[in-house]
mmCIF file of C-alpha atoms in Angstrom:
data_model
loop_
_atom_site.group_PDB
_atom_site.id
_atom_site.type_symbol
_atom_site.label_atom_id
_atom_site.label_comp_id
_atom_site.label_asym_id
_atom_site.label_seq_id
_atom_site.Cartn_x
_atom_site.Cartn_y
_atom_site.Cartn_z
ATOM 1 C CA GLN T 53 0.801 110.745 53.047
ATOM 2 C CA ALA T 54 -2.202 110.509 50.741
ATOM 3 C CA GLU T 55 -5.535 109.042 51.748
ATOM 4 C CA LYS T 56 -8.982 108.264 50.440
ATOM 5 C CA SER T 57 -12.041 107.262 52.416
ATOM 6 C CA GLN T 58 -15.635 106.436 51.689
ATOM 7 C CA VAL T 59 -18.734 105.952 53.842
ATOM 8 C CA TRP T 60 -21.691 103.666 53.117
ATOM 9 C CA SER T 61 -24.853 104.333 55.126
ATOM 10 C CA ASN T 62 -26.026 100.733 54.776
ATOM 11 C CA ILE T 63 -24.579 97.552 53.294
ATOM 12 C CA PRO T 64 -27.105 94.669 53.167
ATOM 13 C CA SER T 65 -26.050 91.185 54.247
ATOM 14 C CA GLY T 66 -24.564 89.177 51.379
ATOM 15 C CA SER T 67 -23.674 92.193 49.275
ATOM 16 C CA SER T 68 -20.387 93.855 48.488
ATOM 17 C CA VAL T 69 -19.144 97.405 48.033
ATOM 18 C CA SER T 70 -16.102 98.790 46.270
ATOM 19 C CA MET T 71 -14.133 101.958 46.793
ATOM 20 C CA GLU T 72 -12.230 103.290 43.796
ATOM 21 C CA VAL T 73 -9.111 104.988 45.136
ATOM 22 C CA ASP T 74 -7.757 106.704 42.005
ATOM 23 C CA LYS T 75 -4.998 108.724 43.684
ATOM 24 C CA ALA T 76 -1.566 109.039 42.107
ATOM 25 C CA ASP T 77 0.245 108.686 45.461
ATOM 26 C CA ILE T 78 -1.609 105.506 46.509
ATOM 27 C CA ALA T 79 -0.736 102.199 44.850
ATOM 28 C CA VAL T 80 -4.106 100.687 45.853
ATOM 29 C CA THR T 81 -6.670 101.167 43.092
ATOM 30 C CA THR T 82 -9.761 99.470 44.588
ATOM 31 C CA VAL T 83 -10.838 98.023 47.925
ATOM 32 C CA SER T 84 -13.833 95.658 47.767
ATOM 33 C CA VAL T 85 -15.610 94.265 50.810
ATOM 34 C CA SER T 86 -18.335 91.607 50.933
ATOM 35 C CA VAL T 87 -20.311 91.414 54.165
ATOM 36 C CA ASN T 88 -22.091 88.454 55.779
ATOM 37 C CA THR T 89 -24.343 90.597 57.954
ATOM 38 C CA GLU T 90 -26.038 93.955 57.511
ATOM 39 C CA VAL T 91 -23.788 96.838 58.543
ATOM 40 C CA SER T 92 -24.431 100.576 58.766
ATOM 41 C CA ASN T 93 -22.350 103.749 58.539
ATOM 42 C CA VAL T 94 -19.310 101.845 57.369
ATOM 43 C CA GLU T 95 -16.209 103.847 56.589
ATOM 44 C CA ILE T 96 -13.181 102.454 54.803
ATOM 45 C CA LYS T 97 -10.000 104.464 54.495
ATOM 46 C CA VAL T 98 -6.779 103.687 52.654
ATOM 47 C CA SER T 99 -3.633 105.722 53.281
ATOM 48 C CA SER T 100 -0.182 105.563 51.765
ATOM 49 C CA LEU T 101 2.565 105.824 54.376
ATOM 50 C CA LYS T 102 5.835 107.680 53.837
ATOM 51 C CA ASP T 103 7.709 105.383 56.213
ATOM 52 C CA LYS T 104 7.339 101.818 57.382
ATOM 53 C CA PRO T 105 4.761 101.691 60.205
ATOM 54 C CA VAL T 106 6.684 99.186 62.339
ATOM 55 C CA ALA T 107 10.356 98.467 62.928
ATOM 56 C CA LYS T 108 10.373 95.266 60.882
ATOM 57 C CA GLU T 109 10.767 95.520 57.108
ATOM 58 C CA ALA T 110 7.990 93.800 55.170
ATOM 59 C CA ALA T 111 10.249 92.645 52.338
ATOM 60 C CA ALA T 112 13.759 93.131 51.004
ATOM 61 C CA LYS T 113 12.347 95.581 48.454
ATOM 62 C CA VAL T 114 9.197 97.524 49.286
ATOM 63 C CA TYR T 115 7.236 99.540 46.757
ATOM 64 C CA GLN T 116 4.821 101.157 49.213
ATOM 65 C CA TYR T 117 3.552 100.843 52.775
ATOM 66 C CA LEU T 118 -0.178 101.368 53.284
ATOM 67 C CA GLN T 119 -2.765 101.406 56.011
ATOM 68 C CA LEU T 120 -6.356 100.269 55.606
ATOM 69 C CA THR T 121 -8.738 101.167 58.393
ATOM 70 C CA LYS T 122 -12.443 100.679 58.865
ATOM 71 C CA LYS T 123 -15.230 101.879 61.121
ATOM 72 C CA ASN T 124 -18.448 100.084 62.017
ATOM 73 C CA VAL T 125 -17.519 96.767 60.419
ATOM 74 C CA GLN T 126 -15.559 93.945 62.041
ATOM 75 C CA ASP T 127 -13.158 91.671 60.168
ATOM 76 C CA THR T 128 -15.527 88.790 61.062
ATOM 77 C CA GLN T 129 -18.423 90.588 59.339
ATOM 78 C CA ALA T 130 -16.460 90.795 56.107
ATOM 79 C CA ASP T 131 -16.556 87.602 54.040
ATOM 80 C CA LYS T 132 -14.037 88.780 51.510
ATOM 81 C CA ILE T 133 -11.802 91.820 51.391
ATOM 82 C CA THR T 134 -10.075 92.262 48.040
ATOM 83 C CA ILE T 135 -7.345 94.817 47.467
ATOM 84 C CA ALA T 136 -6.433 95.755 43.915
ATOM 85 C CA PHE T 137 -3.203 97.677 43.414
ATOM 86 C CA LYS T 138 -0.714 98.682 40.766
ATOM 87 C CA VAL T 139 3.060 98.775 40.614
ATOM 88 C CA ALA T 140 5.018 100.915 38.164
ATOM 89 C CA LYS T 141 6.964 98.879 35.624
ATOM 90 C CA THR T 142 9.898 101.271 36.110
ATOM 91 C CA TRP T 143 10.147 100.129 39.763
ATOM 92 C CA LEU T 144 10.039 96.472 38.727
ATOM 93 C CA ASP T 145 12.754 97.055 36.107
ATOM 94 C CA SER T 146 15.027 99.030 38.443
ATOM 95 C CA ASN T 147 14.803 96.206 41.021
ATOM 96 C CA ASN T 148 15.227 93.397 38.454
ATOM 97 C CA LEU T 149 11.812 91.994 39.310
ATOM 98 C CA LYS T 150 9.318 90.270 37.048
ATOM 99 C CA SER T 151 5.640 91.124 37.365
ATOM 100 C CA ALA T 152 5.009 87.809 39.166
ATOM 101 C CA ASP T 153 7.639 88.663 41.822
ATOM 102 C CA VAL T 154 5.351 91.058 43.738
ATOM 103 C CA SER T 155 3.214 90.276 46.785
ATOM 104 C CA LEU T 156 0.966 92.141 49.148
ATOM 105 C CA TYR T 157 1.976 91.728 52.796
ATOM 106 C CA ARG T 158 -0.342 92.216 55.785
ATOM 107 C CA TYR T 159 0.912 93.048 59.262
ATOM 108 C CA LYS T 160 -0.647 90.843 61.947
ATOM 109 C CA ASP T 161 0.625 89.421 65.243
ATOM 110 C CA ASP T 162 3.964 91.255 64.921
ATOM 111 C CA GLU T 163 4.651 89.625 61.549
ATOM 112 C CA TRP T 164 4.401 90.593 57.901
ATOM 113 C CA ASN T 165 2.344 87.835 56.271
ATOM 114 C CA GLU T 166 2.585 87.348 52.527
ATOM 115 C CA LEU T 167 -0.889 87.227 50.951
ATOM 116 C CA THR T 168 -1.668 85.275 47.797
ATOM 117 C CA THR T 169 -1.305 87.887 45.085
ATOM 118 C CA ARG T 170 -2.116 87.519 41.410
ATOM 119 C CA VAL T 171 -1.346 89.573 38.340
ATOM 120 C CA VAL T 172 -4.612 90.774 36.810
ATOM 121 C CA SER T 173 -3.397 92.829 33.853
ATOM 122 C CA SER T 174 -0.786 95.306 32.741
ATOM 123 C CA ASP T 175 -0.507 98.330 30.505
ATOM 124 C CA SER T 176 2.436 100.326 29.223
ATOM 125 C CA THR T 177 3.269 101.815 32.642
ATOM 126 C CA ASN T 178 1.831 99.578 35.400
ATOM 127 C CA VAL T 179 1.178 95.989 36.376
ATOM 128 C CA ASN T 180 -2.180 95.497 38.122
ATOM 129 C CA TYR T 181 -2.532 93.017 40.979
ATOM 130 C CA GLU T 182 -5.211 91.659 43.267
ATOM 131 C CA ALA T 183 -4.963 90.053 46.697
ATOM 132 C CA VAL T 184 -7.543 88.857 49.212
ATOM 133 C CA THR T 185 -6.906 89.754 52.848
ATOM 134 C CA PRO T 186 -8.538 88.315 55.979
ATOM 135 C CA GLY T 187 -8.750 91.754 57.569
ATOM 136 C CA PHE T 188 -7.623 95.355 57.743
ATOM 137 C CA SER T 189 -4.220 96.465 59.021
ATOM 138 C CA TYR T 190 -0.952 97.831 57.733
ATOM 139 C CA PHE T 191 0.034 96.527 54.324
ATOM 140 C CA ALA T 192 3.129 96.591 52.179
ATOM 141 C CA ILE T 193 3.571 96.000 48.482
ATOM 142 C CA GLY T 194 6.956 94.414 47.915
ATOM 143 C CA ALA T 195 9.076 91.739 46.363
ATOM 144 C CA LYS T 196 8.166 88.146 47.158
ATOM 145 C CA ALA T 197 10.575 86.614 49.649
ATOM 146 C CA ALA T 198 11.919 84.158 47.056
ATOM 147 C CA ALA T 199 12.441 86.858 44.422
ATOM 148 C CA ALA T 200 14.489 89.088 46.708
ATOM 149 C CA GLU T 201 16.921 86.406 47.821
ATOM 150 C CA ALA T 202 19.778 86.321 45.376
ATOM 151 C CA VAL T 203 21.695 83.892 47.570
ATOM 152 C CA PRO T 204 19.704 80.915 48.875
ATOM 153 C CA GLU T 205 19.911 80.450 52.631
ATOM 154 C CA GLU T 206 19.602 76.675 52.499
ATOM 155 C CA ALA T 207 22.301 74.365 51.229
ATOM 156 C CA PRO T 208 22.344 74.175 47.437
ATOM 157 C CA GLU T 209 20.263 71.386 45.963
ATOM 158 C CA GLU T 210 22.047 68.260 44.909
ATOM 159 C CA VAL T 211 22.534 68.119 41.155
ATOM 160 C CA THR T 212 21.303 64.803 39.819
ATOM 161 C CA PRO T 213 23.365 63.212 37.039
ATOM 162 C CA GLU T 214 20.786 63.990 34.330
ATOM 163 C CA GLU T 215 20.906 67.721 35.228
ATOM 164 C CA ALA T 216 24.709 67.863 35.383
ATOM 165 C CA PRO T 217 26.305 69.635 32.432
ATOM 166 C CA THR T 218 27.902 67.267 29.946
ATOM 167 C CA PRO T 219 31.670 67.732 29.788
ATOM 168 C CA VAL T 220 32.756 69.041 26.385
#
């Protein structure tokens, strides 16, 4: 398990701080927090987890489980918490996933909740993503639910005549 933490002695109301993670074993690259009230002695820590933190899987294919913790700041004092992370293209390729098939999941109320995740950029080795979370918790980077399901659970959609293949 790798971890990185940072402490800010004072964060004025209406401002934001960012922690660059920059650790090879942690998929998260930056954690940014905007606060709506002045806070002091704030510590933010991000850890990569070797195993899933709860019994329930976050997704059919998980790249990494993470934990984000904080001290001296409540979720309600944070206006916006943005998590930037990267996923190796080799992992995407080996799982037949496109760059848009990845989401960040947050564990809350005994459920893994898929957060809106967007592709920011990519380079030769990684795809970079960003997601906004309503609070700190356990997180998982994994395949979007729709991308992982090869077989749809619902009944197949009706094929309308204009979509039906023309007999040859």
